[in-house]
Tab-separated table of C-alpha atoms in Angstrom:
chain	number	residue	atom	x	y	z
A	1	UNK	CA	1.609	-5.214	18.258
A	2	UNK	CA	4.064	-3.212	19.350
A	3	UNK	CA	4.980	-1.544	15.170
A	4	UNK	CA	1.197	-0.664	15.068
A	5	UNK	CA	1.381	1.777	18.464
A	6	UNK	CA	4.432	3.138	16.883
A	7	UNK	CA	2.712	3.571	13.564
A	8	UNK	CA	-0.078	5.155	15.561
A	9	UNK	CA	2.577	8.249	17.764
A	10	UNK	CA	3.580	8.724	14.122
A	11	UNK	CA	0.572	9.395	12.543
A	12	UNK	CA	-0.511	11.716	15.593
A	13	UNK	CA	2.524	14.137	15.473
A	14	UNK	CA	3.374	14.282	12.372
A	15	UNK	CA	-0.333	15.645	12.392
A	16	UNK	CA	-0.424	17.459	15.078
A	17	UNK	CA	2.748	18.776	13.983
A	18	UNK	CA	2.181	20.395	10.478
A	19	UNK	CA	-1.450	20.589	10.172
A	20	UNK	CA	-0.924	24.134	9.339
A	21	UNK	CA	1.883	24.132	6.745
A	22	UNK	CA	0.740	22.306	3.512
A	23	UNK	CA	-0.237	18.490	4.266
A	24	UNK	CA	-2.843	16.515	3.134
A	25	UNK	CA	-4.790	13.876	3.448
A	26	UNK	CA	-4.968	11.058	1.358
A	27	UNK	CA	-7.676	8.416	2.376
A	28	UNK	CA	-9.886	5.462	-0.391
A	29	UNK	CA	-9.332	2.073	-0.756
A	30	UNK	CA	-7.110	-0.462	-2.629
A	31	UNK	CA	-7.135	-3.802	-4.454
A	32	UNK	CA	-4.844	-6.547	-4.433
A	33	UNK	CA	-3.501	-8.066	-7.673
A	34	UNK	CA	-0.639	-10.787	-8.153
A	35	UNK	CA	1.547	-10.031	-10.738
A	36	UNK	CA	4.124	-13.522	-11.529
A	37	UNK	CA	5.316	-15.892	-13.366
A	38	UNK	CA	6.335	-19.164	-11.445
A	39	UNK	CA	3.042	-21.184	-12.267
A	40	UNK	CA	2.823	-22.162	-9.100
A	41	UNK	CA	1.833	-18.745	-7.833
A	42	UNK	CA	-0.646	-18.814	-10.631
A	43	UNK	CA	-2.901	-20.012	-8.142
A	44	UNK	CA	-2.957	-16.760	-5.513
A	45	UNK	CA	-5.551	-14.312	-7.156
A	46	UNK	CA	-6.059	-10.631	-5.761
A	47	UNK	CA	-9.686	-9.932	-4.243
A	48	UNK	CA	-8.720	-8.255	-1.361
A	49	UNK	CA	-10.492	-5.182	-1.046
A	50	UNK	CA	-9.465	-2.612	1.332
A	51	UNK	CA	-9.220	0.524	2.954
A	52	UNK	CA	-5.900	2.951	2.899
A	53	UNK	CA	-5.075	6.554	4.822
A	54	UNK	CA	-2.569	8.846	4.209
A	55	UNK	CA	-1.229	11.699	5.197
A	56	UNK	CA	1.642	14.019	2.943
A	57	UNK	CA	4.188	16.294	2.654
A	58	UNK	CA	5.749	18.330	-0.057
A	59	UNK	CA	9.111	18.022	0.523
A	60	UNK	CA	11.111	20.142	-1.949
A	61	UNK	CA	9.741	19.134	-5.950
A	62	UNK	CA	8.600	15.495	-4.253
A	63	UNK	CA	5.809	14.904	-2.774
A	64	UNK	CA	6.109	11.954	0.570
A	65	UNK	CA	3.227	10.398	2.204
A	66	UNK	CA	3.551	7.374	4.800
A	67	UNK	CA	0.690	5.883	6.108
A	68	UNK	CA	-1.048	2.523	6.216
A	69	UNK	CA	-2.847	-0.291	3.229
A	70	UNK	CA	-3.444	-2.998	3.293
A	71	UNK	CA	-3.464	-5.897	0.207
A	72	UNK	CA	-3.955	-9.704	0.155
A	73	UNK	CA	-4.342	-12.034	-1.995
A	74	UNK	CA	-7.226	-15.231	-2.326
A	75	UNK	CA	-6.265	-19.189	-3.261
A	76	UNK	CA	-9.500	-20.379	-4.333
A	77	UNK	CA	-7.850	-23.452	-6.243
A	78	UNK	CA	-7.550	-25.885	-3.766
A	79	UNK	CA	-9.673	-27.654	-1.345
A	80	UNK	CA	-10.292	-25.150	1.521
A	81	UNK	CA	-9.690	-21.207	0.073
A	82	UNK	CA	-7.368	-19.537	2.421
A	83	UNK	CA	-6.600	-15.532	2.144
A	84	UNK	CA	-4.410	-14.147	3.256
A	85	UNK	CA	-4.111	-10.310	4.302
A	86	UNK	CA	-1.337	-7.772	5.016
A	87	UNK	CA	-1.259	-4.042	6.999
A	88	UNK	CA	1.687	-2.292	5.347
A	89	UNK	CA	3.875	0.913	6.797
A	90	UNK	CA	3.743	2.252	3.403
A	91	UNK	CA	6.201	5.461	2.729
A	92	UNK	CA	6.030	6.887	-1.429
A	93	UNK	CA	7.704	9.810	-2.776
A	94	UNK	CA	6.835	10.411	-6.148
A	95	UNK	CA	7.312	13.508	-8.292
A	96	UNK	CA	4.277	15.936	-9.707
A	97	UNK	CA	4.149	16.963	-13.522
A	98	UNK	CA	1.388	19.301	-12.890
A	99	UNK	CA	-0.904	20.504	-16.165
A	100	UNK	CA	-4.540	22.741	-15.316
A	101	UNK	CA	-6.056	20.485	-12.562
A	102	UNK	CA	-4.776	17.352	-14.038
A	103	UNK	CA	-1.098	15.981	-12.100
A	104	UNK	CA	0.366	13.032	-13.543
A	105	UNK	CA	3.165	11.708	-10.474
A	106	UNK	CA	5.474	8.714	-10.768
A	107	UNK	CA	7.484	7.658	-7.643
A	108	UNK	CA	8.531	4.568	-5.506
A	109	UNK	CA	6.922	2.840	-2.349
A	110	UNK	CA	8.386	0.429	0.976
A	111	UNK	CA	5.790	-0.654	3.027
A	112	UNK	CA	6.722	-2.678	6.343
A	113	UNK	CA	4.670	-5.388	7.497
A	114	UNK	CA	2.921	-4.809	10.498
A	115	UNK	CA	-0.173	-6.687	10.650
A	116	UNK	CA	-1.136	-9.970	8.553
A	117	UNK	CA	-4.557	-12.604	9.300
A	118	UNK	CA	-4.776	-16.034	6.970
A	119	UNK	CA	-8.044	-17.404	7.096
A	120	UNK	CA	-9.807	-19.753	5.370
A	121	UNK	CA	-13.799	-20.764	4.616
A	122	UNK	CA	-13.730	-23.461	6.973
A	123	UNK	CA	-13.766	-20.627	10.148
A	124	UNK	CA	-10.788	-20.400	10.595
A	125	UNK	CA	-8.260	-17.715	11.234
A	126	UNK	CA	-3.851	-18.611	11.986
A	127	UNK	CA	-1.997	-14.803	12.624
A	128	UNK	CA	0.726	-14.174	11.040
A	129	UNK	CA	4.420	-12.511	12.194
A	130	UNK	CA	4.951	-9.545	10.246
A	131	UNK	CA	8.296	-10.089	10.901
A	132	UNK	CA	7.095	-13.867	8.256
A	133	UNK	CA	6.761	-12.071	5.480
A	134	UNK	CA	9.160	-9.579	3.288
A	135	UNK	CA	9.427	-6.030	2.771
A	136	UNK	CA	7.596	-4.448	-0.192
A	137	UNK	CA	9.053	-1.976	-1.919
A	138	UNK	CA	8.895	-0.575	-6.046
A	139	UNK	CA	7.074	2.051	-8.129
A	140	UNK	CA	4.195	3.284	-8.435
A	141	UNK	CA	1.899	6.101	-11.192
A	142	UNK	CA	-0.726	7.486	-10.769
A	143	UNK	CA	-3.168	10.076	-11.422
A	144	UNK	CA	-4.871	13.076	-9.890
A	145	UNK	CA	-7.643	15.863	-10.967
A	146	UNK	CA	-7.925	18.318	-8.093
A	147	UNK	CA	-12.147	20.022	-7.415
A	148	UNK	CA	-10.783	22.814	-6.061
A	149	UNK	CA	-7.493	23.989	-4.291
A	150	UNK	CA	-8.201	21.631	-1.026
A	151	UNK	CA	-10.417	18.573	-2.863
A	152	UNK	CA	-9.661	15.960	-5.114
A	153	UNK	CA	-9.214	12.544	-6.530
A	154	UNK	CA	-6.560	10.193	-7.061
A	155	UNK	CA	-5.796	6.569	-8.659
A	156	UNK	CA	-2.667	5.478	-8.589
A	157	UNK	CA	-0.775	2.115	-8.990
A	158	UNK	CA	1.816	0.392	-6.834
A	159	UNK	CA	4.891	-2.261	-8.398
A	160	UNK	CA	5.421	-4.324	-6.653
A	161	UNK	CA	9.342	-5.656	-6.523
A	162	UNK	CA	10.322	-7.526	-3.480
A	163	UNK	CA	10.707	-11.041	-6.184
A	164	UNK	CA	11.827	-10.199	-9.555
A	165	UNK	CA	15.529	-11.752	-8.227
A	166	UNK	CA	14.233	-13.827	-5.250
A	167	UNK	CA	12.048	-16.666	-5.250
A	168	UNK	CA	8.642	-16.418	-3.901
A	169	UNK	CA	8.090	-19.904	-2.662
A	170	UNK	CA	11.411	-20.123	-0.336
A	171	UNK	CA	11.153	-16.070	1.107
A	172	UNK	CA	7.231	-16.671	1.651
A	173	UNK	CA	6.625	-13.603	-0.564
A	174	UNK	CA	4.140	-12.736	-3.664
A	175	UNK	CA	5.526	-9.417	-6.787
A	176	UNK	CA	1.697	-7.839	-6.476
A	177	UNK	CA	0.142	-5.340	-8.427
A	178	UNK	CA	-1.766	-2.653	-6.383
A	179	UNK	CA	-3.950	-0.296	-7.103
A	180	UNK	CA	-5.848	2.422	-5.409
A	181	UNK	CA	-8.749	5.264	-5.634
A	182	UNK	CA	-8.671	8.341	-3.108
A	183	UNK	CA	-10.412	11.377	-1.960
A	184	UNK	CA	-7.608	13.765	-0.940
A	185	UNK	CA	-7.925	17.313	1.613
A	186	UNK	CA	-5.035	19.806	1.048
A	187	UNK	CA	-5.549	21.261	4.973
């Protein structure tokens, strides 16, 4: 709960401080998937669709954003379906390559869990402490198309790298692919 309040203060502070000097508001939908070769983890599938939003600013040659996004997983291989839904405070930085109205981008991200909820098809649920989950980090790539100077669309894919060298079962985490379709508005 405390990290949610800090997150809200950061968003409000950034929006008030920089409202007139080159900020971009981003909002859209995410879809989670799982990417892991461990046989036991293959039982999990990503079918969590959620809203996301961020505030972005150009810093030198890079664009950097801070925002909130959701990810999660559904396990429907057992008798009881289990859904794990995680909210992240997400920081991204990427290098844009402009070609006309198209922008291709590639960079890195880090996502700190701020809340998590595990729900079951029986109707019960369990709140998970964010401290019990790993920080997610990885690379991102995507593209944008500007309709005009202010508004455009963006498609972006995040590839989680947390578990390339850790055991996800022992660490309580999974490597993710999170794709998103967003609308952006330049202030």
